[in-house]
Amino acid sequence: MNIAIENNNFTIDAALIAHLLDITPDAVQPLMRDGHITTRCETGIDDHRGQYRLNFFYGKRSARVSIDASGRVISRSAIVFKDAAPNAQKSQQPLQESSK
């Protein structure tokens, strides 16, 4: 699966986000539009240069999709927090937050 990258904008299949956040694909866009799903994009530096980490937060779930510069998915994961997921977690790897 690839993610389209154009002018630092990412287009990702709603089915992937839905799977990771444990919701239906039809729910993704309205929840994002209404601000219930929030996002954060991190740009790789040093050993991770040319990579991006796309983070999605919804309720108690946090999903992460790491991609390379061509949009190829390197890894994906999801976790459930005891309390509501934070909208801005501290990165555990040397990545720099994107302004987009």
PDB file of N, CA and C in Angstrom:
ATOM      1  N   MET A   1       0.842  -1.176   0.000  1.00  0.00           N
ATOM      2  CA  MET A   1       0.000   0.000   0.000  1.00  0.00           C
ATOM      3  C   MET A   1       0.890   1.242   0.000  1.00  0.00           C
ATOM      4  N   ASN A   2       0.560   2.176  -0.856  1.00  0.00           N
ATOM      5  CA  ASN A   2       1.284   3.442  -0.919  1.00  0.00           C
ATOM      6  C   ASN A   2       0.372   4.586  -0.505  1.00  0.00           C
ATOM      7  N   ILE A   3       0.997   5.634  -0.015  1.00  0.00           N
ATOM      8  CA  ILE A   3       0.308   6.853   0.365  1.00  0.00           C
ATOM      9  C   ILE A   3       0.796   7.943  -0.572  1.00  0.00           C
ATOM     10  N   ALA A   4      -0.124   8.657  -1.184  1.00  0.00           N
ATOM     11  CA  ALA A   4       0.252   9.720  -2.121  1.00  0.00           C
ATOM     12  C   ALA A   4       0.791  10.920  -1.350  1.00  0.00           C
ATOM     13  N   ILE A   5       1.909  11.455  -1.856  1.00  0.00           N
ATOM     14  CA  ILE A   5       2.511  12.647  -1.257  1.00  0.00           C
ATOM     15  C   ILE A   5       2.619  13.698  -2.356  1.00  0.00           C
ATOM     16  N   GLU A   6       2.026  14.859  -2.108  1.00  0.00           N
ATOM     17  CA  GLU A   6       2.101  15.957  -3.069  1.00  0.00           C
ATOM     18  C   GLU A   6       2.165  17.268  -2.311  1.00  0.00           C
ATOM     19  N   ASN A   7       3.245  18.020  -2.508  1.00  0.00           N
ATOM     20  CA  ASN A   7       3.434  19.312  -1.836  1.00  0.00           C
ATOM     21  C   ASN A   7       3.264  19.194  -0.315  1.00  0.00           C
ATOM     22  N   ASN A   8       3.883  18.182   0.270  1.00  0.00           N
ATOM     23  CA  ASN A   8       3.810  17.928   1.714  1.00  0.00           C
ATOM     24  C   ASN A   8       2.397  17.673   2.225  1.00  0.00           C
ATOM     25  N   ASN A   9       1.514  17.230   1.331  1.00  0.00           N
ATOM     26  CA  ASN A   9       0.173  16.786   1.712  1.00  0.00           C
ATOM     27  C   ASN A   9       0.108  15.289   1.464  1.00  0.00           C
ATOM     28  N   PHE A  10      -0.542  14.568   2.353  1.00  0.00           N
ATOM     29  CA  PHE A  10      -0.597  13.119   2.283  1.00  0.00           C
ATOM     30  C   PHE A  10      -2.034  12.672   2.052  1.00  0.00           C
ATOM     31  N   THR A  11      -2.206  11.735   1.128  1.00  0.00           N
ATOM     32  CA  THR A  11      -3.506  11.136   0.886  1.00  0.00           C
ATOM     33  C   THR A  11      -3.399   9.670   1.247  1.00  0.00           C
ATOM     34  N   ILE A  12      -4.155   9.265   2.271  1.00  0.00           N
ATOM     35  CA  ILE A  12      -4.083   7.910   2.794  1.00  0.00           C
ATOM     36  C   ILE A  12      -5.465   7.274   2.718  1.00  0.00           C
ATOM     37  N   ASP A  13      -5.520   6.014   2.386  1.00  0.00           N
ATOM     38  CA  ASP A  13      -6.774   5.280   2.267  1.00  0.00           C
ATOM     39  C   ASP A  13      -7.490   5.254   3.618  1.00  0.00           C
ATOM     40  N   ALA A  14      -8.750   5.657   3.619  1.00  0.00           N
ATOM     41  CA  ALA A  14      -9.541   5.680   4.850  1.00  0.00           C
ATOM     42  C   ALA A  14      -9.644   4.294   5.470  1.00  0.00           C
ATOM     43  N   ALA A  15      -9.566   3.251   4.665  1.00  0.00           N
ATOM     44  CA  ALA A  15      -9.660   1.886   5.195  1.00  0.00           C
ATOM     45  C   ALA A  15      -8.496   1.582   6.135  1.00  0.00           C
ATOM     46  N   LEU A  16      -7.308   2.084   5.830  1.00  0.00           N
ATOM     47  CA  LEU A  16      -6.148   1.856   6.696  1.00  0.00           C
ATOM     48  C   LEU A  16      -6.321   2.585   8.025  1.00  0.00           C
ATOM     49  N   ILE A  17      -6.717   3.843   7.955  1.00  0.00           N
ATOM     50  CA  ILE A  17      -6.944   4.612   9.186  1.00  0.00           C
ATOM     51  C   ILE A  17      -8.044   3.957  10.012  1.00  0.00           C
ATOM     52  N   ALA A  18      -9.127   3.568   9.355  1.00  0.00           N
ATOM     53  CA  ALA A  18     -10.260   2.944  10.048  1.00  0.00           C
ATOM     54  C   ALA A  18      -9.830   1.661  10.746  1.00  0.00           C
ATOM     55  N   HIS A  19      -9.061   0.845  10.052  1.00  0.00           N
ATOM     56  CA  HIS A  19      -8.595  -0.412  10.652  1.00  0.00           C
ATOM     57  C   HIS A  19      -7.781  -0.148  11.908  1.00  0.00           C
ATOM     58  N   LEU A  20      -6.863   0.801  11.829  1.00  0.00           N
ATOM     59  CA  LEU A  20      -5.990   1.096  12.967  1.00  0.00           C
ATOM     60  C   LEU A  20      -6.747   1.739  14.137  1.00  0.00           C
ATOM     61  N   LEU A  21      -7.767   2.536  13.832  1.00  0.00           N
ATOM     62  CA  LEU A  21      -8.532   3.215  14.886  1.00  0.00           C
ATOM     63  C   LEU A  21      -9.774   2.430  15.308  1.00  0.00           C
ATOM     64  N   ASP A  22     -10.001   1.275  14.683  1.00  0.00           N
ATOM     65  CA  ASP A  22     -11.123   0.399  15.012  1.00  0.00           C
ATOM     66  C   ASP A  22     -12.472   1.088  14.804  1.00  0.00           C
ATOM     67  N   ILE A  23     -12.608   1.710  13.623  1.00  0.00           N
ATOM     68  CA  ILE A  23     -13.866   2.332  13.216  1.00  0.00           C
ATOM     69  C   ILE A  23     -14.135   1.917  11.767  1.00  0.00           C
ATOM     70  N   THR A  24     -15.266   2.322  11.209  1.00  0.00           N
ATOM     71  CA  THR A  24     -15.572   1.998   9.822  1.00  0.00           C
ATOM     72  C   THR A  24     -14.925   3.024   8.892  1.00  0.00           C
ATOM     73  N   PRO A  25     -14.571   2.607   7.669  1.00  0.00           N
ATOM     74  CA  PRO A  25     -13.982   3.561   6.723  1.00  0.00           C
ATOM     75  C   PRO A  25     -14.881   4.766   6.445  1.00  0.00           C
ATOM     76  N   ASP A  26     -16.200   4.560   6.418  1.00  0.00           N
ATOM     77  CA  ASP A  26     -17.135   5.668   6.164  1.00  0.00           C
ATOM     78  C   ASP A  26     -17.108   6.718   7.265  1.00  0.00           C
ATOM     79  N   ALA A  27     -16.659   6.340   8.455  1.00  0.00           N
ATOM     80  CA  ALA A  27     -16.646   7.275   9.588  1.00  0.00           C
ATOM     81  C   ALA A  27     -15.412   8.169   9.594  1.00  0.00           C
ATOM     82  N   VAL A  28     -14.367   7.786   8.880  1.00  0.00           N
ATOM     83  CA  VAL A  28     -13.085   8.509   8.968  1.00  0.00           C
ATOM     84  C   VAL A  28     -13.215   9.969   8.553  1.00  0.00           C
ATOM     85  N   GLN A  29     -13.682  10.234   7.362  1.00  0.00           N
ATOM     86  CA  GLN A  29     -13.717  11.617   6.866  1.00  0.00           C
ATOM     87  C   GLN A  29     -14.598  12.529   7.721  1.00  0.00           C
ATOM     88  N   PRO A  30     -15.828  12.124   8.078  1.00  0.00           N
ATOM     89  CA  PRO A  30     -16.625  13.017   8.940  1.00  0.00           C
ATOM     90  C   PRO A  30     -15.984  13.263  10.306  1.00  0.00           C
ATOM     91  N   LEU A  31     -15.373  12.233  10.888  1.00  0.00           N
ATOM     92  CA  LEU A  31     -14.726  12.421  12.189  1.00  0.00           C
ATOM     93  C   LEU A  31     -13.526  13.353  12.086  1.00  0.00           C
ATOM     94  N   MET A  32     -12.794  13.277  10.974  1.00  0.00           N
ATOM     95  CA  MET A  32     -11.665  14.200  10.772  1.00  0.00           C
ATOM     96  C   MET A  32     -12.183  15.621  10.566  1.00  0.00           C
ATOM     97  N   ARG A  33     -13.182  15.751   9.746  1.00  0.00           N
ATOM     98  CA  ARG A  33     -13.746  17.075   9.450  1.00  0.00           C
ATOM     99  C   ARG A  33     -14.261  17.752  10.712  1.00  0.00           C
ATOM    100  N   ASP A  34     -14.874  16.966  11.621  1.00  0.00           N
ATOM    101  CA  ASP A  34     -15.438  17.508  12.860  1.00  0.00           C
ATOM    102  C   ASP A  34     -14.401  17.639  13.976  1.00  0.00           C
ATOM    103  N   GLY A  35     -13.148  17.261  13.693  1.00  0.00           N
ATOM    104  CA  GLY A  35     -12.080  17.409  14.674  1.00  0.00           C
ATOM    105  C   GLY A  35     -12.013  16.310  15.720  1.00  0.00           C
ATOM    106  N   HIS A  36     -12.743  15.216  15.512  1.00  0.00           N
ATOM    107  CA  HIS A  36     -12.715  14.111  16.474  1.00  0.00           C
ATOM    108  C   HIS A  36     -11.514  13.194  16.240  1.00  0.00           C
ATOM    109  N   ILE A  37     -11.077  13.103  14.994  1.00  0.00           N
ATOM    110  CA  ILE A  37      -9.802  12.446  14.686  1.00  0.00           C
ATOM    111  C   ILE A  37      -8.813  13.571  14.440  1.00  0.00           C
ATOM    112  N   THR A  38      -7.752  13.592  15.223  1.00  0.00           N
ATOM    113  CA  THR A  38      -6.714  14.605  15.033  1.00  0.00           C
ATOM    114  C   THR A  38      -5.467  13.924  14.483  1.00  0.00           C
ATOM    115  N   THR A  39      -4.595  14.716  13.881  1.00  0.00           N
ATOM    116  CA  THR A  39      -3.419  14.161  13.226  1.00  0.00           C
ATOM    117  C   THR A  39      -2.163  14.935  13.596  1.00  0.00           C
ATOM    118  N   ARG A  40      -1.071  14.280  13.347  1.00  0.00           N
ATOM    119  CA  ARG A  40       0.234  14.903  13.538  1.00  0.00           C
ATOM    120  C   ARG A  40       1.180  14.239  12.549  1.00  0.00           C
ATOM    121  N   CYS A  41       1.974  15.037  11.855  1.00  0.00           N
ATOM    122  CA  CYS A  41       2.951  14.508  10.904  1.00  0.00           C
ATOM    123  C   CYS A  41       4.350  14.873  11.386  1.00  0.00           C
ATOM    124  N   GLU A  42       5.230  13.887  11.382  1.00  0.00           N
ATOM    125  CA  GLU A  42       6.617  14.111  11.775  1.00  0.00           C
ATOM    126  C   GLU A  42       7.502  13.784  10.583  1.00  0.00           C
ATOM    127  N   THR A  43       8.510  14.599  10.375  1.00  0.00           N
ATOM    128  CA  THR A  43       9.463  14.422   9.280  1.00  0.00           C
ATOM    129  C   THR A  43      10.765  13.894   9.833  1.00  0.00           C
ATOM    130  N   GLY A  44      11.265  12.828   9.217  1.00  0.00           N
ATOM    131  CA  GLY A  44      12.484  12.190   9.698  1.00  0.00           C
ATOM    132  C   GLY A  44      13.726  13.046   9.503  1.00  0.00           C
ATOM    133  N   ILE A  45      14.657  12.914  10.446  1.00  0.00           N
ATOM    134  CA  ILE A  45      15.966  13.557  10.351  1.00  0.00           C
ATOM    135  C   ILE A  45      17.028  12.487  10.578  1.00  0.00           C
ATOM    136  N   ASP A  46      18.259  12.822  10.288  1.00  0.00           N
ATOM    137  CA  ASP A  46      19.396  11.919  10.487  1.00  0.00           C
ATOM    138  C   ASP A  46      19.137  10.578   9.798  1.00  0.00           C
ATOM    139  N   ASP A  47      19.163   9.475  10.536  1.00  0.00           N
ATOM    140  CA  ASP A  47      18.970   8.145   9.951  1.00  0.00           C
ATOM    141  C   ASP A  47      17.578   7.958   9.353  1.00  0.00           C
ATOM    142  N   HIS A  48      16.635   8.819   9.718  1.00  0.00           N
ATOM    143  CA  HIS A  48      15.256   8.706   9.243  1.00  0.00           C
ATOM    144  C   HIS A  48      14.921   9.742   8.164  1.00  0.00           C
ATOM    145  N   ARG A  49      15.951  10.415   7.649  1.00  0.00           N
ATOM    146  CA  ARG A  49      15.729  11.431   6.608  1.00  0.00           C
ATOM    147  C   ARG A  49      14.985  10.790   5.432  1.00  0.00           C
ATOM    148  N   GLY A  50      13.987  11.490   4.903  1.00  0.00           N
ATOM    149  CA  GLY A  50      13.200  10.976   3.785  1.00  0.00           C
ATOM    150  C   GLY A  50      12.024  10.116   4.228  1.00  0.00           C
ATOM    151  N   GLN A  51      11.816  10.019   5.530  1.00  0.00           N
ATOM    152  CA  GLN A  51      10.687   9.253   6.053  1.00  0.00           C
ATOM    153  C   GLN A  51       9.723  10.197   6.772  1.00  0.00           C
ATOM    154  N   TYR A  52       8.503   9.735   6.883  1.00  0.00           N
ATOM    155  CA  TYR A  52       7.467  10.493   7.583  1.00  0.00           C
ATOM    156  C   TYR A  52       6.749   9.548   8.536  1.00  0.00           C
ATOM    157  N   ARG A  53       6.258  10.122   9.620  1.00  0.00           N
ATOM    158  CA  ARG A  53       5.441   9.365  10.562  1.00  0.00           C
ATOM    159  C   ARG A  53       4.111  10.104  10.667  1.00  0.00           C
ATOM    160  N   LEU A  54       3.047   9.457  10.236  1.00  0.00           N
ATOM    161  CA  LEU A  54       1.711  10.025  10.272  1.00  0.00           C
ATOM    162  C   LEU A  54       0.988   9.445  11.477  1.00  0.00           C
ATOM    163  N   ASN A  55       0.547  10.304  12.366  1.00  0.00           N
ATOM    164  CA  ASN A  55      -0.106   9.883  13.606  1.00  0.00           C
ATOM    165  C   ASN A  55      -1.565  10.322  13.578  1.00  0.00           C
ATOM    166  N   PHE A  56      -2.440   9.418  14.035  1.00  0.00           N
ATOM    167  CA  PHE A  56      -3.872   9.677  14.087  1.00  0.00           C
ATOM    168  C   PHE A  56      -4.353   9.370  15.499  1.00  0.00           C
ATOM    169  N   PHE A  57      -5.147  10.269  16.057  1.00  0.00           N
ATOM    170  CA  PHE A  57      -5.642  10.121  17.422  1.00  0.00           C
ATOM    171  C   PHE A  57      -7.163  10.181  17.411  1.00  0.00           C
ATOM    172  N   TYR A  58      -7.788   9.204  18.072  1.00  0.00           N
ATOM    173  CA  TYR A  58      -9.244   9.176  18.174  1.00  0.00           C
ATOM    174  C   TYR A  58      -9.627   8.490  19.478  1.00  0.00           C
ATOM    175  N   GLY A  59     -10.275   9.222  20.344  1.00  0.00           N
ATOM    176  CA  GLY A  59     -10.677   8.652  21.628  1.00  0.00           C
ATOM    177  C   GLY A  59      -9.476   8.114  22.383  1.00  0.00           C
ATOM    178  N   LYS A  60      -9.516   6.849  22.710  1.00  0.00           N
ATOM    179  CA  LYS A  60      -8.429   6.217  23.453  1.00  0.00           C
ATOM    180  C   LYS A  60      -7.417   5.525  22.542  1.00  0.00           C
ATOM    181  N   ARG A  61      -7.556   5.700  21.247  1.00  0.00           N
ATOM    182  CA  ARG A  61      -6.670   5.015  20.304  1.00  0.00           C
ATOM    183  C   ARG A  61      -5.706   5.987  19.632  1.00  0.00           C
ATOM    184  N   SER A  62      -4.525   5.496  19.377  1.00  0.00           N
ATOM    185  CA  SER A  62      -3.507   6.232  18.631  1.00  0.00           C
ATOM    186  C   SER A  62      -2.982   5.296  17.555  1.00  0.00           C
ATOM    187  N   ALA A  63      -2.933   5.773  16.325  1.00  0.00           N
ATOM    188  CA  ALA A  63      -2.431   4.984  15.203  1.00  0.00           C
ATOM    189  C   ALA A  63      -1.245   5.701  14.589  1.00  0.00           C
ATOM    190  N   ARG A  64      -0.282   4.917  14.133  1.00  0.00           N
ATOM    191  CA  ARG A  64       0.920   5.481  13.530  1.00  0.00           C
ATOM    192  C   ARG A  64       1.223   4.715  12.239  1.00  0.00           C
ATOM    193  N   VAL A  65       1.480   5.488  11.166  1.00  0.00           N
ATOM    194  CA  VAL A  65       1.879   4.907   9.890  1.00  0.00           C
ATOM    195  C   VAL A  65       3.182   5.584   9.493  1.00  0.00           C
ATOM    196  N   SER A  66       4.235   4.786   9.338  1.00  0.00           N
ATOM    197  CA  SER A  66       5.535   5.313   8.906  1.00  0.00           C
ATOM    198  C   SER A  66       5.704   4.997   7.428  1.00  0.00           C
ATOM    199  N   ILE A  67       6.143   6.010   6.667  1.00  0.00           N
ATOM    200  CA  ILE A  67       6.305   5.837   5.227  1.00  0.00           C
ATOM    201  C   ILE A  67       7.659   6.375   4.780  1.00  0.00           C
ATOM    202  N   ASP A  68       8.095   5.915   3.593  1.00  0.00           N
ATOM    203  CA  ASP A  68       9.313   6.470   3.023  1.00  0.00           C
ATOM    204  C   ASP A  68       8.946   7.619   2.080  1.00  0.00           C
ATOM    205  N   ALA A  69       9.935   8.204   1.435  1.00  0.00           N
ATOM    206  CA  ALA A  69       9.713   9.389   0.593  1.00  0.00           C
ATOM    207  C   ALA A  69       8.809   9.115  -0.607  1.00  0.00           C
ATOM    208  N   SER A  70       8.700   7.850  -1.021  1.00  0.00           N
ATOM    209  CA  SER A  70       7.832   7.508  -2.150  1.00  0.00           C
ATOM    210  C   SER A  70       6.407   7.208  -1.702  1.00  0.00           C
ATOM    211  N   GLY A  71       6.164   7.186  -0.379  1.00  0.00           N
ATOM    212  CA  GLY A  71       4.837   6.893   0.139  1.00  0.00           C
ATOM    213  C   GLY A  71       4.627   5.428   0.495  1.00  0.00           C
ATOM    214  N   ARG A  72       5.666   4.615   0.356  1.00  0.00           N
ATOM    215  CA  ARG A  72       5.560   3.190   0.703  1.00  0.00           C
ATOM    216  C   ARG A  72       5.479   3.046   2.216  1.00  0.00           C
ATOM    217  N   VAL A  73       4.508   2.262   2.674  1.00  0.00           N
ATOM    218  CA  VAL A  73       4.342   2.048   4.114  1.00  0.00           C
ATOM    219  C   VAL A  73       5.477   1.176   4.627  1.00  0.00           C
ATOM    220  N   ILE A  74       6.194   1.700   5.623  1.00  0.00           N
ATOM    221  CA  ILE A  74       7.300   0.977   6.259  1.00  0.00           C
ATOM    222  C   ILE A  74       6.767   0.184   7.447  1.00  0.00           C
ATOM    223  N   SER A  75       5.909   0.821   8.235  1.00  0.00           N
ATOM    224  CA  SER A  75       5.315   0.156   9.394  1.00  0.00           C
ATOM    225  C   SER A  75       4.015   0.852   9.752  1.00  0.00           C
ATOM    226  N   ARG A  76       3.201   0.142  10.510  1.00  0.00           N
ATOM    227  CA  ARG A  76       1.955   0.715  11.014  1.00  0.00           C
ATOM    228  C   ARG A  76       1.653   0.051  12.349  1.00  0.00           C
ATOM    229  N   SER A  77       1.038   0.812  13.223  1.00  0.00           N
ATOM    230  CA  SER A  77       0.725   0.282  14.542  1.00  0.00           C
ATOM    231  C   SER A  77      -0.406   1.084  15.160  1.00  0.00           C
ATOM    232  N   ALA A  78      -1.018   0.510  16.176  1.00  0.00           N
ATOM    233  CA  ALA A  78      -2.066   1.198  16.924  1.00  0.00           C
ATOM    234  C   ALA A  78      -1.962   0.770  18.374  1.00  0.00           C
ATOM    235  N   ILE A  79      -2.270   1.706  19.257  1.00  0.00           N
ATOM    236  CA  ILE A  79      -2.295   1.390  20.680  1.00  0.00           C
ATOM    237  C   ILE A  79      -3.556   1.994  21.292  1.00  0.00           C
ATOM    238  N   VAL A  80      -3.971   1.402  22.398  1.00  0.00           N
ATOM    239  CA  VAL A  80      -5.127   1.899  23.139  1.00  0.00           C
ATOM    240  C   VAL A  80      -4.611   2.385  24.480  1.00  0.00           C
ATOM    241  N   PHE A  81      -4.960   3.615  24.841  1.00  0.00           N
ATOM    242  CA  PHE A  81      -4.554   4.209  26.108  1.00  0.00           C
ATOM    243  C   PHE A  81      -5.612   3.932  27.170  1.00  0.00           C
ATOM    244  N   LYS A  82      -5.182   3.884  28.406  1.00  0.00           N
ATOM    245  CA  LYS A  82      -6.116   3.727  29.520  1.00  0.00           C
ATOM    246  C   LYS A  82      -7.053   4.934  29.581  1.00  0.00           C
ATOM    247  N   ASP A  83      -6.473   6.122  29.429  1.00  0.00           N
ATOM    248  CA  ASP A  83      -7.234   7.363  29.360  1.00  0.00           C
ATOM    249  C   ASP A  83      -7.214   7.826  27.915  1.00  0.00           C
ATOM    250  N   ALA A  84      -7.898   8.893  27.598  1.00  0.00           N
ATOM    251  CA  ALA A  84      -7.948   9.399  26.224  1.00  0.00           C
ATOM    252  C   ALA A  84      -6.543   9.625  25.681  1.00  0.00           C
ATOM    253  N   ALA A  85      -6.357   9.304  24.406  1.00  0.00           N
ATOM    254  CA  ALA A  85      -5.055   9.458  23.759  1.00  0.00           C
ATOM    255  C   ALA A  85      -4.656  10.924  23.721  1.00  0.00           C
ATOM    256  N   PRO A  86      -3.396  11.219  23.998  1.00  0.00           N
ATOM    257  CA  PRO A  86      -2.935  12.609  23.910  1.00  0.00           C
ATOM    258  C   PRO A  86      -2.873  13.038  22.445  1.00  0.00           C
ATOM    259  N   ASN A  87      -3.137  14.289  22.172  1.00  0.00           N
ATOM    260  CA  ASN A  87      -3.068  14.784  20.801  1.00  0.00           C
ATOM    261  C   ASN A  87      -1.642  15.039  20.344  1.00  0.00           C
ATOM    262  N   ALA A  88      -0.735  15.173  21.261  1.00  0.00           N
ATOM    263  CA  ALA A  88       0.656  15.433  20.889  1.00  0.00           C
ATOM    264  C   ALA A  88       1.575  14.664  21.824  1.00  0.00           C
ATOM    265  N   GLN A  89       1.996  13.505  21.393  1.00  0.00           N
ATOM    266  CA  GLN A  89       2.910  12.699  22.190  1.00  0.00           C
ATOM    267  C   GLN A  89       4.344  13.135  21.919  1.00  0.00           C
ATOM    268  N   LYS A  90       5.206  12.885  22.869  1.00  0.00           N
ATOM    269  CA  LYS A  90       6.628  13.098  22.658  1.00  0.00           C
ATOM    270  C   LYS A  90       7.144  11.973  21.773  1.00  0.00           C
ATOM    271  N   SER A  91       7.948  12.299  20.804  1.00  0.00           N
ATOM    272  CA  SER A  91       8.533  11.303  19.923  1.00  0.00           C
ATOM    273  C   SER A  91       9.632  10.539  20.651  1.00  0.00           C
ATOM    274  N   GLN A  92       9.714   9.237  20.374  1.00  0.00           N
ATOM    275  CA  GLN A  92      10.765   8.442  20.984  1.00  0.00           C
ATOM    276  C   GLN A  92      11.938   8.278  20.028  1.00  0.00           C
ATOM    277  N   GLN A  93      11.795   8.699  18.793  1.00  0.00           N
ATOM    278  CA  GLN A  93      12.871   8.640  17.821  1.00  0.00           C
ATOM    279  C   GLN A  93      13.202  10.057  17.390  1.00  0.00           C
ATOM    280  N   PRO A  94      14.406  10.274  16.861  1.00  0.00           N
ATOM    281  CA  PRO A  94      14.795  11.638  16.484  1.00  0.00           C
ATOM    282  C   PRO A  94      14.069  12.110  15.247  1.00  0.00           C
ATOM    283  N   LEU A  95      12.839  12.601  15.426  1.00  0.00           N
ATOM    284  CA  LEU A  95      12.062  13.138  14.322  1.00  0.00           C
ATOM    285  C   LEU A  95      11.709  14.571  14.629  1.00  0.00           C
ATOM    286  N   GLN A  96      11.451  15.306  13.588  1.00  0.00           N
ATOM    287  CA  GLN A  96      11.139  16.719  13.717  1.00  0.00           C
ATOM    288  C   GLN A  96       9.696  16.915  13.273  1.00  0.00           C
ATOM    289  N   GLU A  97       8.908  17.620  14.055  1.00  0.00           N
ATOM    290  CA  GLU A  97       7.513  17.835  13.723  1.00  0.00           C
ATOM    291  C   GLU A  97       7.399  18.739  12.513  1.00  0.00           C
ATOM    292  N   SER A  98       6.500  18.361  11.599  1.00  0.00           N
ATOM    293  CA  SER A  98       6.248  19.151  10.405  1.00  0.00           C
ATOM    294  C   SER A  98       5.251  20.254  10.730  1.00  0.00           C
ATOM    295  N   SER A  99       5.328  21.345  10.017  1.00  0.00           N
ATOM    296  CA  SER A  99       4.385  22.437  10.234  1.00  0.00           C
ATOM    297  C   SER A  99       3.062  22.179   9.516  1.00  0.00           C
ATOM    298  N   LYS A 100       2.982  21.142   8.721  1.00  0.00           N
ATOM    299  CA  LYS A 100       1.747  20.810   7.982  1.00  0.00           C
ATOM    300  C   LYS A 100       0.855  19.933   8.803  1.00  0.00           C
TER     301      LYS A 100
END
